[in-house]
Amino acid sequence: MEYNQQVKNRLRRIEGQLKGVLSMMEQGRDCRDVVTQLSAARSAIDRTMGVIVSSNLEQCVRESLEQGEPTEGVVKEAVQLLVKSR
């Protein structure tokens, strides 16, 4: 699978968020602020995983249909990936 620039940009923003959290910790910021930012980063990671899995699923389903193969296994695998990531 090729990862498009939008997914890479999402990960760079998350990287920036995490660096910001480290900076907050070094500054001795309140734990509520730190946890809030960590929660935001986790949500962003979850959304990014969803984008990656859905893009990959779309591609795999298209390929399966073109080859005349059933798509059920591909869909189940994608769902399992998402469930495991939680």
mmCIF file of N, CA and C in Angstrom:
data_model
loop_
_atom_site.group_PDB
_atom_site.id
_atom_site.type_symbol
_atom_site.label_atom_id
_atom_site.label_comp_id
_atom_site.label_asym_id
_atom_site.label_seq_id
_atom_site.Cartn_x
_atom_site.Cartn_y
_atom_site.Cartn_z
ATOM 1 N N MET A 1 0.833 -1.179 0.000
ATOM 2 C CA MET A 1 0.000 0.000 0.000
ATOM 3 C C MET A 1 0.875 1.238 0.000
ATOM 4 N N GLU A 2 0.471 2.214 -0.776
ATOM 5 C CA GLU A 2 1.160 3.499 -0.760
ATOM 6 C C GLU A 2 0.392 4.449 0.151
ATOM 7 N N TYR A 3 1.121 5.163 0.975
ATOM 8 C CA TYR A 3 0.506 6.110 1.902
ATOM 9 C C TYR A 3 0.575 7.495 1.290
ATOM 10 N N ASN A 4 -0.589 8.133 1.174
ATOM 11 C CA ASN A 4 -0.615 9.435 0.515
ATOM 12 C C ASN A 4 -0.101 10.543 1.434
ATOM 13 N N GLN A 5 0.087 11.692 0.854
ATOM 14 C CA GLN A 5 0.669 12.826 1.583
ATOM 15 C C GLN A 5 -0.224 13.277 2.735
ATOM 16 N N GLN A 6 -1.540 13.140 2.596
ATOM 17 C CA GLN A 6 -2.442 13.548 3.668
ATOM 18 C C GLN A 6 -2.209 12.733 4.927
ATOM 19 N N VAL A 7 -2.006 11.422 4.777
ATOM 20 C CA VAL A 7 -1.753 10.566 5.938
ATOM 21 C C VAL A 7 -0.418 10.942 6.574
ATOM 22 N N LYS A 8 0.577 11.176 5.749
ATOM 23 C CA LYS A 8 1.885 11.573 6.281
ATOM 24 C C LYS A 8 1.794 12.904 7.004
ATOM 25 N N ASN A 9 1.016 13.833 6.462
ATOM 26 C CA ASN A 9 0.832 15.128 7.127
ATOM 27 C C ASN A 9 0.128 14.973 8.465
ATOM 28 N N ARG A 10 -0.859 14.079 8.524
ATOM 29 C CA ARG A 10 -1.544 13.809 9.790
ATOM 30 C C ARG A 10 -0.539 13.345 10.840
ATOM 31 N N LEU A 11 0.338 12.430 10.424
ATOM 32 C CA LEU A 11 1.323 11.903 11.372
ATOM 33 C C LEU A 11 2.327 12.974 11.798
ATOM 34 N N ARG A 12 2.663 13.871 10.913
ATOM 35 C CA ARG A 12 3.572 14.963 11.291
ATOM 36 C C ARG A 12 2.910 15.893 12.311
ATOM 37 N N ARG A 13 1.602 16.129 12.144
ATOM 38 C CA ARG A 13 0.890 16.954 13.129
ATOM 39 C C ARG A 13 0.864 16.259 14.486
ATOM 40 N N ILE A 14 0.635 14.940 14.464
ATOM 41 C CA ILE A 14 0.633 14.171 15.717
ATOM 42 C C ILE A 14 2.010 14.232 16.362
ATOM 43 N N GLU A 15 3.039 14.115 15.562
ATOM 44 C CA GLU A 15 4.410 14.219 16.068
ATOM 45 C C GLU A 15 4.601 15.566 16.758
ATOM 46 N N GLY A 16 4.090 16.625 16.141
ATOM 47 C CA GLY A 16 4.173 17.956 16.746
ATOM 48 C C GLY A 16 3.419 18.028 18.056
ATOM 49 N N GLN A 17 2.244 17.382 18.102
ATOM 50 C CA GLN A 17 1.476 17.349 19.350
ATOM 51 C C GLN A 17 2.269 16.671 20.452
ATOM 52 N N LEU A 18 2.897 15.549 20.127
ATOM 53 C CA LEU A 18 3.655 14.812 21.139
ATOM 54 C C LEU A 18 4.875 15.598 21.609
ATOM 55 N N LYS A 19 5.522 16.294 20.688
ATOM 56 C CA LYS A 19 6.641 17.144 21.101
ATOM 57 C C LYS A 19 6.145 18.250 22.017
ATOM 58 N N GLY A 20 4.953 18.761 21.716
ATOM 59 C CA GLY A 20 4.353 19.778 22.573
ATOM 60 C C GLY A 20 4.058 19.241 23.969
ATOM 61 N N VAL A 21 3.613 18.003 24.050
ATOM 62 C CA VAL A 21 3.343 17.381 25.348
ATOM 63 C C VAL A 21 4.639 17.247 26.135
ATOM 64 N N LEU A 22 5.698 16.810 25.473
ATOM 65 C CA LEU A 22 6.988 16.707 26.163
ATOM 66 C C LEU A 22 7.438 18.067 26.681
ATOM 67 N N SER A 23 7.243 19.082 25.886
ATOM 68 C CA SER A 23 7.595 20.435 26.302
ATOM 69 C C SER A 23 6.767 20.860 27.514
ATOM 70 N N MET A 24 5.495 20.540 27.486
ATOM 71 C CA MET A 24 4.624 20.862 28.621
ATOM 72 C C MET A 24 5.110 20.170 29.886
ATOM 73 N N MET A 25 5.534 18.918 29.747
ATOM 74 C CA MET A 25 6.037 18.172 30.909
ATOM 75 C C MET A 25 7.307 18.814 31.451
ATOM 76 N N GLU A 26 8.187 19.217 30.535
ATOM 77 C CA GLU A 26 9.438 19.844 30.957
ATOM 78 C C GLU A 26 9.180 21.180 31.650
ATOM 79 N N GLN A 27 8.090 21.846 31.268
ATOM 80 C CA GLN A 27 7.723 23.121 31.887
ATOM 81 C C GLN A 27 6.975 22.924 33.193
ATOM 82 N N GLY A 28 6.653 21.666 33.516
ATOM 83 C CA GLY A 28 5.940 21.376 34.755
ATOM 84 C C GLY A 28 4.471 21.753 34.698
ATOM 85 N N ARG A 29 3.889 21.740 33.519
ATOM 86 C CA ARG A 29 2.481 22.109 33.360
ATOM 87 C C ARG A 29 1.580 21.140 34.111
ATOM 88 N N ASP A 30 0.398 21.610 34.400
ATOM 89 C CA ASP A 30 -0.595 20.845 35.143
ATOM 90 C C ASP A 30 -0.902 19.528 34.428
ATOM 91 N N CYS A 31 -1.082 18.465 35.201
ATOM 92 C CA CYS A 31 -1.316 17.142 34.611
ATOM 93 C C CYS A 31 -2.593 17.117 33.779
ATOM 94 N N ARG A 32 -3.596 17.909 34.130
ATOM 95 C CA ARG A 32 -4.833 17.930 33.338
ATOM 96 C C ARG A 32 -4.564 18.416 31.927
ATOM 97 N N ASP A 33 -3.705 19.435 31.806
ATOM 98 C CA ASP A 33 -3.352 19.951 30.488
ATOM 99 C C ASP A 33 -2.588 18.906 29.676
ATOM 100 N N VAL A 34 -1.671 18.225 30.350
ATOM 101 C CA VAL A 34 -0.873 17.190 29.684
ATOM 102 C C VAL A 34 -1.776 16.047 29.217
ATOM 103 N N VAL A 35 -2.648 15.595 30.083
ATOM 104 C CA VAL A 35 -3.545 14.487 29.743
ATOM 105 C C VAL A 35 -4.496 14.898 28.629
ATOM 106 N N THR A 36 -4.963 16.133 28.645
ATOM 107 C CA THR A 36 -5.838 16.620 27.581
ATOM 108 C C THR A 36 -5.130 16.556 26.232
ATOM 109 N N GLN A 37 -3.885 16.977 26.192
ATOM 110 C CA GLN A 37 -3.128 16.939 24.942
ATOM 111 C C GLN A 37 -2.809 15.508 24.512
ATOM 112 N N LEU A 38 -2.512 14.651 25.476
ATOM 113 C CA LEU A 38 -2.281 13.244 25.146
ATOM 114 C C LEU A 38 -3.549 12.601 24.585
ATOM 115 N N SER A 39 -4.678 12.949 25.167
ATOM 116 C CA SER A 39 -5.956 12.435 24.671
ATOM 117 C C SER A 39 -6.213 12.902 23.237
ATOM 118 N N ALA A 40 -5.900 14.154 22.957
ATOM 119 C CA ALA A 40 -6.063 14.680 21.599
ATOM 120 C C ALA A 40 -5.155 13.937 20.620
ATOM 121 N N ALA A 41 -3.927 13.658 21.042
ATOM 122 C CA ALA A 41 -2.994 12.922 20.181
ATOM 123 C C ALA A 41 -3.495 11.502 19.948
ATOM 124 N N ARG A 42 -4.005 10.876 20.987
ATOM 125 C CA ARG A 42 -4.533 9.518 20.840
ATOM 126 C C ARG A 42 -5.717 9.500 19.867
ATOM 127 N N SER A 43 -6.590 10.470 19.978
ATOM 128 C CA SER A 43 -7.729 10.562 19.060
ATOM 129 C C SER A 43 -7.257 10.745 17.625
ATOM 130 N N ALA A 44 -6.243 11.579 17.455
ATOM 131 C CA ALA A 44 -5.699 11.806 16.112
ATOM 132 C C ALA A 44 -5.077 10.528 15.552
ATOM 133 N N ILE A 45 -4.409 9.770 16.401
ATOM 134 C CA ILE A 45 -3.823 8.497 15.973
ATOM 135 C C ILE A 45 -4.930 7.525 15.590
ATOM 136 N N ASP A 46 -5.983 7.452 16.404
ATOM 137 C CA ASP A 46 -7.105 6.563 16.094
ATOM 138 C C ASP A 46 -7.734 6.916 14.752
ATOM 139 N N ARG A 47 -7.941 8.199 14.514
ATOM 140 C CA ARG A 47 -8.530 8.627 13.243
ATOM 141 C C ARG A 47 -7.604 8.281 12.075
ATOM 142 N N THR A 48 -6.310 8.446 12.280
ATOM 143 C CA THR A 48 -5.347 8.133 11.225
ATOM 144 C C THR A 48 -5.353 6.642 10.915
ATOM 145 N N MET A 49 -5.430 5.810 11.941
ATOM 146 C CA MET A 49 -5.511 4.372 11.707
ATOM 147 C C MET A 49 -6.770 4.034 10.921
ATOM 148 N N GLY A 50 -7.874 4.687 11.235
ATOM 149 C CA GLY A 50 -9.110 4.464 10.497
ATOM 150 C C GLY A 50 -8.974 4.826 9.030
ATOM 151 N N VAL A 51 -8.320 5.948 8.769
ATOM 152 C CA VAL A 51 -8.103 6.377 7.384
ATOM 153 C C VAL A 51 -7.239 5.365 6.638
ATOM 154 N N ILE A 52 -6.189 4.898 7.284
ATOM 155 C CA ILE A 52 -5.287 3.939 6.648
ATOM 156 C C ILE A 52 -6.009 2.626 6.359
ATOM 157 N N VAL A 53 -6.744 2.115 7.349
ATOM 158 C CA VAL A 53 -7.442 0.845 7.158
ATOM 159 C C VAL A 53 -8.518 0.984 6.083
ATOM 160 N N SER A 54 -9.272 2.081 6.110
ATOM 161 C CA SER A 54 -10.337 2.229 5.113
ATOM 162 C C SER A 54 -9.771 2.377 3.706
ATOM 163 N N SER A 55 -8.675 3.099 3.568
ATOM 164 C CA SER A 55 -8.051 3.233 2.251
ATOM 165 C C SER A 55 -7.549 1.886 1.746
ATOM 166 N N ASN A 56 -6.914 1.153 2.638
ATOM 167 C CA ASN A 56 -6.399 -0.162 2.271
ATOM 168 C C ASN A 56 -7.551 -1.113 1.950
ATOM 169 N N LEU A 57 -8.613 -1.043 2.738
ATOM 170 C CA LEU A 57 -9.767 -1.911 2.495
ATOM 171 C C LEU A 57 -10.361 -1.633 1.128
ATOM 172 N N GLU A 58 -10.511 -0.376 0.805
ATOM 173 C CA GLU A 58 -11.062 -0.009 -0.499
ATOM 174 C C GLU A 58 -10.223 -0.600 -1.628
ATOM 175 N N GLN A 59 -8.916 -0.450 -1.506
ATOM 176 C CA GLN A 59 -8.001 -0.970 -2.521
ATOM 177 C C GLN A 59 -8.081 -2.496 -2.609
ATOM 178 N N CYS A 60 -8.105 -3.160 -1.470
ATOM 179 C CA CYS A 60 -8.139 -4.631 -1.460
ATOM 180 C C CYS A 60 -9.462 -5.157 -2.008
ATOM 181 N N VAL A 61 -10.573 -4.496 -1.672
ATOM 182 C CA VAL A 61 -11.874 -4.929 -2.191
ATOM 183 C C VAL A 61 -11.913 -4.759 -3.707
ATOM 184 N N ARG A 62 -11.422 -3.636 -4.181
ATOM 185 C CA ARG A 62 -11.388 -3.389 -5.621
ATOM 186 C C ARG A 62 -10.582 -4.485 -6.325
ATOM 187 N N GLU A 63 -9.408 -4.817 -5.781
ATOM 188 C CA GLU A 63 -8.566 -5.849 -6.389
ATOM 189 C C GLU A 63 -9.238 -7.212 -6.350
ATOM 190 N N SER A 64 -9.903 -7.531 -5.237
ATOM 191 C CA SER A 64 -10.601 -8.819 -5.126
ATOM 192 C C SER A 64 -11.721 -8.916 -6.151
ATOM 193 N N LEU A 65 -12.466 -7.843 -6.306
ATOM 194 C CA LEU A 65 -13.561 -7.842 -7.283
ATOM 195 C C LEU A 65 -13.037 -8.001 -8.701
ATOM 196 N N GLU A 66 -11.935 -7.320 -9.006
ATOM 197 C CA GLU A 66 -11.342 -7.421 -10.339
ATOM 198 C C GLU A 66 -10.875 -8.837 -10.645
ATOM 199 N N GLN A 67 -10.437 -9.535 -9.596
ATOM 200 C CA GLN A 67 -9.934 -10.904 -9.782
ATOM 201 C C GLN A 67 -11.037 -11.944 -9.593
ATOM 202 N N GLY A 68 -12.268 -11.481 -9.341
ATOM 203 C CA GLY A 68 -13.380 -12.399 -9.162
ATOM 204 C C GLY A 68 -13.342 -13.169 -7.861
ATOM 205 N N GLU A 69 -12.637 -12.653 -6.878
ATOM 206 C CA GLU A 69 -12.509 -13.317 -5.578
ATOM 207 C C GLU A 69 -13.517 -12.720 -4.597
ATOM 208 N N PRO A 70 -13.901 -13.493 -3.576
ATOM 209 C CA PRO A 70 -14.820 -12.962 -2.569
ATOM 210 C C PRO A 70 -14.131 -11.880 -1.728
ATOM 211 N N THR A 71 -14.906 -10.948 -1.241
ATOM 212 C CA THR A 71 -14.348 -9.837 -0.459
ATOM 213 C C THR A 71 -14.568 -10.002 1.038
ATOM 214 N N GLU A 72 -15.308 -11.012 1.420
ATOM 215 C CA GLU A 72 -15.657 -11.195 2.828
ATOM 216 C C GLU A 72 -14.432 -11.264 3.739
ATOM 217 N N GLY A 73 -13.427 -12.018 3.344
ATOM 218 C CA GLY A 73 -12.222 -12.170 4.166
ATOM 219 C C GLY A 73 -11.469 -10.862 4.331
ATOM 220 N N VAL A 74 -11.425 -10.082 3.277
ATOM 221 C CA VAL A 74 -10.725 -8.793 3.319
ATOM 222 C C VAL A 74 -11.422 -7.855 4.299
ATOM 223 N N VAL A 75 -12.741 -7.836 4.246
ATOM 224 C CA VAL A 75 -13.517 -6.961 5.137
ATOM 225 C C VAL A 75 -13.350 -7.403 6.584
ATOM 226 N N LYS A 76 -13.423 -8.708 6.830
ATOM 227 C CA LYS A 76 -13.251 -9.221 8.197
ATOM 228 C C LYS A 76 -11.880 -8.858 8.744
ATOM 229 N N GLU A 77 -10.858 -8.985 7.914
ATOM 230 C CA GLU A 77 -9.496 -8.652 8.353
ATOM 231 C C GLU A 77 -9.389 -7.171 8.716
ATOM 232 N N ALA A 78 -10.011 -6.307 7.925
ATOM 233 C CA ALA A 78 -9.975 -4.874 8.210
ATOM 234 C C ALA A 78 -10.677 -4.571 9.523
ATOM 235 N N VAL A 79 -11.817 -5.204 9.758
ATOM 236 C CA VAL A 79 -12.553 -4.987 11.006
ATOM 237 C C VAL A 79 -11.723 -5.467 12.192
ATOM 238 N N GLN A 80 -11.087 -6.628 12.048
ATOM 239 C CA GLN A 80 -10.249 -7.146 13.128
ATOM 240 C C GLN A 80 -9.084 -6.204 13.426
ATOM 241 N N LEU A 81 -8.507 -5.632 12.388
ATOM 242 C CA LEU A 81 -7.422 -4.663 12.582
ATOM 243 C C LEU A 81 -7.889 -3.481 13.410
ATOM 244 N N LEU A 82 -9.046 -2.962 13.072
ATOM 245 C CA LEU A 82 -9.588 -1.815 13.814
ATOM 246 C C LEU A 82 -9.918 -2.184 15.262
ATOM 247 N N VAL A 83 -10.481 -3.378 15.461
ATOM 248 C CA VAL A 83 -10.825 -3.813 16.810
ATOM 249 C C VAL A 83 -9.560 -3.977 17.648
ATOM 250 N N LYS A 84 -8.525 -4.585 17.074
ATOM 251 C CA LYS A 84 -7.252 -4.776 17.792
ATOM 252 C C LYS A 84 -6.620 -3.448 18.191
ATOM 253 N N SER A 85 -6.816 -2.433 17.348
ATOM 254 C CA SER A 85 -6.159 -1.166 17.603
ATOM 255 C C SER A 85 -6.796 -0.397 18.745
ATOM 256 N N ARG A 86 -7.927 -0.819 19.194
ATOM 257 C CA ARG A 86 -8.620 -0.106 20.276
ATOM 258 C C ARG A 86 -8.136 -0.491 21.614
#
